[in-house]
Structures are given as structure tokens and as C-alpha cells.
Amino acid sequence: MAEETIFSKIIRKEIPADILYQDDLVTAFRDITPRAPSHILIIPNKLIPTINDVEESDELALGRLFTVARKLAEQENIAEDGYRLIVNCNSHGGQEVYHVHMHLLGGKPLGPLLMD
Ligand code: AMP
């Protein structure tokens, strides 16, 4: 059984977060340390620690991350200019919180993707 992170507490509303969207499968909230004018995290409600743990039965929830990203990008008025979706995995990927999450970043030109 994977260990819960702070994100499980956010899903259950046990700690405060700026939740923008929640349904039976996913939750979206503003990142506490925004790296862009719009920086939102979209996460499956089910605890999946990393992308390495993804199973075929998770496909509905993981697909939902993208439709919610699309809706939130429209809501944030960043859809037309564009935005970036990032999912980090494990230490080399820069993952800090071990509950799969998609970063939605936009509101300014983000420049080239960092490769180092
Ligand atoms: P990652 O490095 O991909 O694991 O990203 C984790 C993200 O979670 C970072 O951008 C953090 O700023 C963000 N974060 C950590 N704790 C919270 C929290 N309590 N509320 C909102 N965002 C958080």
C-alpha cells in the first residue's frame, strides 16, 4: 500500500487548497509555489505514486486529467496563447510529491523545455 501524501488530504479537504475542480475521478488546485501566472495541479483522486505505477484500469482517470486541463486552460484564458502540461516521474524527473499530478502552466511564454 503506497503512503499517502499531502495531496490525499487536499482531495479530502482536510487541509486548505485553492480547488478549482473536483469530480469522482480527479481534483485540480492551484500550485502553492506558482512557477507561472497560471500554475494548476490536476491529480487523480486515487493514489498512484508515480507514472511507473499506472495501470490500464487507471486510463479513465488519467484521460480525465487532459479534459480537465483543457477546460481549466479555457477558464484561465490561456488556451489560445498556449500552455504546457508536465508530469514528472521519480528523482531524475524532478518529482517531489509521490501522487501522480499533471502541472498546467501558462500565462506567459515559457521558453524552451529544460533538458538539463
Ligand atoms: P513535482 O515536483 O512534480 O512533484 O511537483 C510538486 C508540486 O506540488 C510543486 O510544484 C509544489 O509547489 C506543489 N505543492 C506541494 N505542496 C502543495 C500544496 N499543499 N498545495 C499546492 N501545491 C503544493
Short mmCIF file of N, CA and C and ligand atoms in Angstrom, two decimals:
data_model
loop_
_atom_site.label_atom_id
_atom_site.label_comp_id
_atom_site.label_asym_id
_atom_site.label_seq_id
_atom_site.Cartn_x
_atom_site.Cartn_y
_atom_site.Cartn_z
N MET A 1 0.86 -1.21 0.00
CA MET A 1 0.00 0.00 0.00
C MET A 1 0.89 1.25 0.00
N ALA A 2 0.72 2.10 -0.98
CA ALA A 2 1.53 3.31 -1.08
C ALA A 2 1.18 4.28 0.05
N GLU A 3 2.18 5.04 0.42
CA GLU A 3 1.98 6.00 1.51
C GLU A 3 1.29 7.26 0.98
N GLU A 4 0.31 7.73 1.71
CA GLU A 4 -0.41 8.94 1.30
C GLU A 4 0.50 10.16 1.35
N THR A 5 0.19 11.14 0.53
CA THR A 5 0.90 12.41 0.55
C THR A 5 -0.09 13.51 0.95
N ILE A 6 0.42 14.71 0.98
CA ILE A 6 -0.42 15.87 1.30
C ILE A 6 -1.56 16.02 0.29
N PHE A 7 -1.37 15.48 -0.92
CA PHE A 7 -2.42 15.62 -1.94
C PHE A 7 -3.68 14.84 -1.56
N SER A 8 -3.54 13.71 -0.87
CA SER A 8 -4.74 12.97 -0.42
C SER A 8 -5.54 13.82 0.56
N LYS A 9 -4.84 14.56 1.40
CA LYS A 9 -5.53 15.43 2.36
C LYS A 9 -6.24 16.58 1.64
N ILE A 10 -5.63 17.07 0.56
CA ILE A 10 -6.28 18.12 -0.24
C ILE A 10 -7.55 17.57 -0.89
N ILE A 11 -7.47 16.36 -1.45
CA ILE A 11 -8.63 15.73 -2.09
C ILE A 11 -9.77 15.62 -1.09
N ARG A 12 -9.44 15.22 0.14
CA ARG A 12 -10.48 15.02 1.17
C ARG A 12 -10.84 16.32 1.88
N LYS A 13 -10.20 17.42 1.46
CA LYS A 13 -10.45 18.76 2.02
C LYS A 13 -10.12 18.82 3.51
N GLU A 14 -9.10 18.06 3.91
CA GLU A 14 -8.65 18.08 5.30
C GLU A 14 -7.65 19.21 5.54
N ILE A 15 -7.03 19.67 4.46
CA ILE A 15 -6.17 20.86 4.55
C ILE A 15 -6.58 21.80 3.42
N PRO A 16 -6.35 23.11 3.62
CA PRO A 16 -6.83 24.07 2.63
C PRO A 16 -6.04 24.02 1.32
N ALA A 17 -6.73 24.25 0.25
CA ALA A 17 -6.11 24.40 -1.07
C ALA A 17 -7.11 25.16 -1.93
N ASP A 18 -6.60 25.80 -2.97
CA ASP A 18 -7.47 26.55 -3.88
C ASP A 18 -7.95 25.58 -4.95
N ILE A 19 -9.01 24.83 -4.60
CA ILE A 19 -9.53 23.80 -5.51
C ILE A 19 -10.39 24.45 -6.59
N LEU A 20 -10.04 24.18 -7.83
CA LEU A 20 -10.74 24.77 -8.97
C LEU A 20 -11.73 23.80 -9.59
N TYR A 21 -11.49 22.52 -9.37
CA TYR A 21 -12.35 21.50 -9.99
C TYR A 21 -12.22 20.20 -9.20
N GLN A 22 -13.35 19.51 -9.04
CA GLN A 22 -13.29 18.17 -8.43
C GLN A 22 -14.48 17.35 -8.92
N ASP A 23 -14.21 16.10 -9.28
CA ASP A 23 -15.29 15.17 -9.58
C ASP A 23 -14.94 13.82 -8.97
N ASP A 24 -15.59 12.77 -9.43
CA ASP A 24 -15.36 11.46 -8.82
C ASP A 24 -13.98 10.90 -9.12
N LEU A 25 -13.32 11.40 -10.15
CA LEU A 25 -12.03 10.82 -10.57
C LEU A 25 -10.82 11.72 -10.34
N VAL A 26 -11.00 13.03 -10.46
CA VAL A 26 -9.84 13.93 -10.40
C VAL A 26 -10.13 15.17 -9.57
N THR A 27 -9.04 15.83 -9.15
CA THR A 27 -9.13 17.10 -8.41
C THR A 27 -8.08 18.03 -9.00
N ALA A 28 -8.42 19.32 -9.12
CA ALA A 28 -7.46 20.31 -9.63
C ALA A 28 -7.40 21.47 -8.65
N PHE A 29 -6.18 21.92 -8.37
CA PHE A 29 -6.00 23.03 -7.42
C PHE A 29 -4.75 23.81 -7.81
N ARG A 30 -4.69 25.06 -7.34
CA ARG A 30 -3.54 25.91 -7.69
C ARG A 30 -2.29 25.43 -6.95
N ASP A 31 -1.16 25.44 -7.65
CA ASP A 31 0.11 25.09 -7.03
C ASP A 31 0.46 26.15 -5.98
N ILE A 32 0.96 25.70 -4.85
CA ILE A 32 1.26 26.61 -3.74
C ILE A 32 2.48 27.48 -4.04
N THR A 33 3.34 27.04 -4.95
CA THR A 33 4.51 27.82 -5.37
C THR A 33 4.46 27.99 -6.89
N PRO A 34 3.61 28.94 -7.34
CA PRO A 34 3.40 29.02 -8.79
C PRO A 34 4.65 29.42 -9.56
N ARG A 35 4.95 28.69 -10.61
CA ARG A 35 6.10 28.96 -11.48
C ARG A 35 5.68 29.70 -12.75
N ALA A 36 4.39 30.07 -12.85
CA ALA A 36 3.86 30.81 -14.00
C ALA A 36 2.58 31.48 -13.50
N PRO A 37 2.06 32.49 -14.23
CA PRO A 37 0.83 33.17 -13.78
C PRO A 37 -0.32 32.18 -13.54
N SER A 38 -0.44 31.18 -14.38
CA SER A 38 -1.38 30.08 -14.11
C SER A 38 -0.56 28.82 -13.86
N HIS A 39 -0.66 28.26 -12.68
CA HIS A 39 0.05 27.02 -12.36
C HIS A 39 -0.91 26.17 -11.53
N ILE A 40 -1.47 25.19 -12.18
CA ILE A 40 -2.51 24.35 -11.58
C ILE A 40 -2.03 22.90 -11.60
N LEU A 41 -2.34 22.16 -10.55
CA LEU A 41 -2.05 20.73 -10.49
C LEU A 41 -3.36 19.97 -10.67
N ILE A 42 -3.34 18.98 -11.54
CA ILE A 42 -4.52 18.15 -11.78
C ILE A 42 -4.12 16.72 -11.43
N ILE A 43 -4.87 16.11 -10.52
CA ILE A 43 -4.43 14.82 -9.98
C ILE A 43 -5.57 13.81 -9.97
N PRO A 44 -5.24 12.53 -10.11
CA PRO A 44 -6.28 11.51 -9.92
C PRO A 44 -6.63 11.43 -8.44
N ASN A 45 -7.88 11.20 -8.11
CA ASN A 45 -8.25 11.06 -6.69
C ASN A 45 -7.65 9.79 -6.09
N LYS A 46 -7.47 8.78 -6.94
CA LYS A 46 -6.82 7.55 -6.48
C LYS A 46 -5.32 7.80 -6.30
N LEU A 47 -4.78 7.28 -5.23
CA LEU A 47 -3.33 7.44 -5.01
C LEU A 47 -2.55 6.50 -5.94
N ILE A 48 -1.93 7.12 -6.95
CA ILE A 48 -0.99 6.42 -7.83
C ILE A 48 0.34 7.14 -7.59
N PRO A 49 1.34 6.49 -6.99
CA PRO A 49 2.54 7.24 -6.60
C PRO A 49 3.29 7.87 -7.77
N THR A 50 3.55 7.09 -8.82
CA THR A 50 4.30 7.63 -9.97
C THR A 50 3.72 7.04 -11.25
N ILE A 51 4.15 7.58 -12.37
CA ILE A 51 3.70 7.05 -13.67
C ILE A 51 4.14 5.58 -13.81
N ASN A 52 5.19 5.18 -13.11
CA ASN A 52 5.62 3.77 -13.15
C ASN A 52 4.57 2.83 -12.55
N ASP A 53 3.63 3.38 -11.79
CA ASP A 53 2.61 2.56 -11.12
C ASP A 53 1.27 2.56 -11.85
N VAL A 54 1.23 3.23 -12.99
CA VAL A 54 -0.03 3.36 -13.73
C VAL A 54 -0.48 2.00 -14.27
N GLU A 55 -1.80 1.74 -14.16
CA GLU A 55 -2.37 0.50 -14.68
C GLU A 55 -3.45 0.83 -15.71
N GLU A 56 -3.78 -0.17 -16.51
CA GLU A 56 -4.80 0.07 -17.54
C GLU A 56 -6.12 0.51 -16.92
N SER A 57 -6.42 0.03 -15.73
CA SER A 57 -7.68 0.42 -15.07
C SER A 57 -7.68 1.90 -14.67
N ASP A 58 -6.53 2.56 -14.77
CA ASP A 58 -6.44 3.99 -14.44
C ASP A 58 -6.69 4.88 -15.66
N GLU A 59 -6.91 4.26 -16.82
CA GLU A 59 -6.96 5.06 -18.05
C GLU A 59 -8.08 6.11 -18.04
N LEU A 60 -9.22 5.79 -17.44
CA LEU A 60 -10.32 6.77 -17.43
C LEU A 60 -9.92 8.01 -16.63
N ALA A 61 -9.35 7.79 -15.44
CA ALA A 61 -8.94 8.92 -14.59
C ALA A 61 -7.81 9.70 -15.26
N LEU A 62 -6.85 9.00 -15.84
CA LEU A 62 -5.71 9.70 -16.45
C LEU A 62 -6.14 10.45 -17.70
N GLY A 63 -7.08 9.90 -18.44
CA GLY A 63 -7.63 10.64 -19.59
C GLY A 63 -8.37 11.88 -19.13
N ARG A 64 -9.05 11.77 -18.00
CA ARG A 64 -9.79 12.92 -17.44
C ARG A 64 -8.85 14.07 -17.11
N LEU A 65 -7.60 13.78 -16.76
CA LEU A 65 -6.64 14.86 -16.46
C LEU A 65 -6.55 15.80 -17.66
N PHE A 66 -6.58 15.24 -18.88
CA PHE A 66 -6.43 16.06 -20.08
C PHE A 66 -7.70 16.88 -20.37
N THR A 67 -8.88 16.28 -20.19
CA THR A 67 -10.08 17.07 -20.48
C THR A 67 -10.25 18.18 -19.45
N VAL A 68 -9.86 17.91 -18.21
CA VAL A 68 -9.93 18.96 -17.18
C VAL A 68 -8.87 20.03 -17.47
N ALA A 69 -7.70 19.63 -17.93
CA ALA A 69 -6.67 20.61 -18.30
C ALA A 69 -7.20 21.52 -19.40
N ARG A 70 -7.85 20.95 -20.38
CA ARG A 70 -8.40 21.75 -21.48
C ARG A 70 -9.44 22.75 -20.96
N LYS A 71 -10.33 22.29 -20.08
CA LYS A 71 -11.37 23.18 -19.54
C LYS A 71 -10.76 24.28 -18.68
N LEU A 72 -9.78 23.93 -17.85
CA LEU A 72 -9.17 24.94 -16.97
C LEU A 72 -8.35 25.94 -17.78
N ALA A 73 -7.72 25.49 -18.85
CA ALA A 73 -6.97 26.41 -19.71
C ALA A 73 -7.92 27.44 -20.32
N GLU A 74 -9.10 26.98 -20.71
CA GLU A 74 -10.10 27.92 -21.24
C GLU A 74 -10.53 28.89 -20.15
N GLN A 75 -10.80 28.35 -18.96
CA GLN A 75 -11.24 29.16 -17.82
C GLN A 75 -10.19 30.20 -17.43
N GLU A 76 -8.93 29.84 -17.55
CA GLU A 76 -7.83 30.74 -17.17
C GLU A 76 -7.47 31.70 -18.30
N ASN A 77 -8.15 31.54 -19.43
CA ASN A 77 -7.88 32.36 -20.62
C ASN A 77 -6.46 32.20 -21.16
N ILE A 78 -5.95 30.99 -21.11
CA ILE A 78 -4.60 30.75 -21.63
C ILE A 78 -4.63 29.76 -22.80
N ALA A 79 -5.84 29.33 -23.17
CA ALA A 79 -5.93 28.27 -24.19
C ALA A 79 -5.37 28.74 -25.53
N GLU A 80 -5.75 29.95 -25.92
CA GLU A 80 -5.35 30.40 -27.26
C GLU A 80 -3.85 30.68 -27.35
N ASP A 81 -3.30 31.35 -26.35
CA ASP A 81 -1.85 31.62 -26.37
C ASP A 81 -1.04 30.34 -26.17
N GLY A 82 -1.58 29.43 -25.40
CA GLY A 82 -0.91 28.15 -25.21
C GLY A 82 -0.40 27.95 -23.80
N TYR A 83 -0.04 26.74 -23.52
CA TYR A 83 0.36 26.36 -22.16
C TYR A 83 1.17 25.09 -22.23
N ARG A 84 1.66 24.64 -21.08
CA ARG A 84 2.47 23.42 -21.02
C ARG A 84 1.90 22.48 -19.97
N LEU A 85 1.86 21.20 -20.30
CA LEU A 85 1.46 20.15 -19.35
C LEU A 85 2.69 19.31 -19.05
N ILE A 86 2.97 19.12 -17.76
CA ILE A 86 4.17 18.37 -17.35
C ILE A 86 3.78 17.32 -16.31
N VAL A 87 4.34 16.13 -16.46
CA VAL A 87 4.21 15.09 -15.43
C VAL A 87 5.62 14.60 -15.11
N ASN A 88 6.09 14.83 -13.91
CA ASN A 88 7.42 14.39 -13.51
C ASN A 88 7.35 12.99 -12.91
N CYS A 89 8.43 12.21 -13.11
CA CYS A 89 8.47 10.85 -12.55
C CYS A 89 9.79 10.59 -11.84
N ASN A 90 9.68 10.29 -10.55
CA ASN A 90 10.84 9.90 -9.73
C ASN A 90 11.93 10.98 -9.69
N SER A 91 13.06 10.67 -9.10
CA SER A 91 14.04 11.72 -8.78
C SER A 91 14.64 12.36 -10.02
N HIS A 92 14.99 11.58 -11.03
CA HIS A 92 15.58 12.19 -12.22
C HIS A 92 14.57 13.06 -12.97
N GLY A 93 13.30 12.76 -12.81
CA GLY A 93 12.25 13.58 -13.43
C GLY A 93 11.89 14.80 -12.60
N GLY A 94 12.44 14.88 -11.38
CA GLY A 94 12.16 16.03 -10.52
C GLY A 94 10.86 15.91 -9.73
N GLN A 95 10.38 14.68 -9.54
CA GLN A 95 9.14 14.51 -8.78
C GLN A 95 9.40 14.69 -7.29
N GLU A 96 8.57 15.52 -6.65
CA GLU A 96 8.72 15.78 -5.21
C GLU A 96 7.57 15.17 -4.42
N VAL A 97 6.39 15.17 -5.01
CA VAL A 97 5.22 14.63 -4.31
C VAL A 97 4.82 13.33 -5.02
N TYR A 98 4.79 12.24 -4.25
CA TYR A 98 4.59 10.92 -4.84
C TYR A 98 3.11 10.54 -4.90
N HIS A 99 2.39 11.36 -5.64
CA HIS A 99 1.00 11.16 -6.02
C HIS A 99 0.92 11.78 -7.41
N VAL A 100 0.69 10.95 -8.43
CA VAL A 100 0.75 11.44 -9.82
C VAL A 100 0.00 12.77 -9.97
N HIS A 101 0.64 13.72 -10.63
CA HIS A 101 -0.01 15.01 -10.88
C HIS A 101 0.47 15.60 -12.18
N MET A 102 -0.46 16.27 -12.85
CA MET A 102 -0.15 16.98 -14.08
C MET A 102 -0.07 18.46 -13.76
N HIS A 103 1.07 19.08 -14.11
CA HIS A 103 1.20 20.53 -13.96
C HIS A 103 0.60 21.19 -15.21
N LEU A 104 -0.27 22.17 -15.01
CA LEU A 104 -0.76 23.02 -16.11
C LEU A 104 -0.15 24.39 -15.89
N LEU A 105 0.71 24.80 -16.83
CA LEU A 105 1.46 26.06 -16.69
C LEU A 105 1.18 26.96 -17.87
N GLY A 106 0.90 28.23 -17.61
CA GLY A 106 0.67 29.16 -18.71
C GLY A 106 0.52 30.58 -18.20
N GLY A 107 0.20 31.47 -19.14
CA GLY A 107 0.03 32.88 -18.79
C GLY A 107 1.22 33.73 -19.13
N LYS A 108 2.28 33.10 -19.65
CA LYS A 108 3.46 33.81 -20.14
C LYS A 108 4.20 32.86 -21.08
N PRO A 109 5.07 33.40 -21.95
CA PRO A 109 5.86 32.48 -22.78
C PRO A 109 6.80 31.68 -21.88
N LEU A 110 6.80 30.39 -22.04
CA LEU A 110 7.56 29.53 -21.12
C LEU A 110 8.97 29.21 -21.63
N GLY A 111 9.26 29.54 -22.85
CA GLY A 111 10.60 29.26 -23.36
C GLY A 111 10.78 27.79 -23.66
N PRO A 112 12.00 27.42 -24.07
CA PRO A 112 12.23 26.03 -24.44
C PRO A 112 12.17 25.12 -23.23
N LEU A 113 11.79 23.90 -23.45
CA LEU A 113 11.72 22.91 -22.38
C LEU A 113 13.12 22.64 -21.85
N LEU A 114 13.26 22.70 -20.51
CA LEU A 114 14.56 22.45 -19.91
C LEU A 114 14.94 20.97 -20.10
N MET A 115 16.11 20.72 -20.58
CA MET A 115 16.54 19.33 -20.81
C MET A 115 17.67 18.96 -19.88
N ASP A 116 18.17 19.88 -19.02
CA ASP A 116 19.32 19.53 -18.18
C ASP A 116 18.89 19.28 -16.73
P1 AMP B 1 6.62 17.78 -8.51
O1 AMP B 1 7.98 18.37 -8.37
O2 AMP B 1 6.25 17.48 -9.95
O3 AMP B 1 6.40 16.59 -7.60
O4 AMP B 1 5.61 18.91 -8.10
C1 AMP B 1 5.04 19.01 -6.82
C2 AMP B 1 4.32 20.33 -6.79
O5 AMP B 1 3.44 20.33 -5.70
C3 AMP B 1 5.26 21.53 -6.61
O6 AMP B 1 5.10 22.41 -7.73
C4 AMP B 1 4.78 22.15 -5.31
O7 AMP B 1 4.84 23.56 -5.32
C5 AMP B 1 3.35 21.63 -5.21
N1 AMP B 1 2.79 21.55 -3.86
C6 AMP B 1 3.37 20.96 -2.78
N2 AMP B 1 2.56 21.07 -1.70
C7 AMP B 1 1.44 21.73 -2.13
C8 AMP B 1 0.23 22.14 -1.50
N3 AMP B 1 0.00 21.91 -0.20
N4 AMP B 1 -0.69 22.80 -2.24
C9 AMP B 1 -0.46 23.05 -3.53
N5 AMP B 1 0.65 22.68 -4.20
C10 AMP B 1 1.60 22.03 -3.50
#
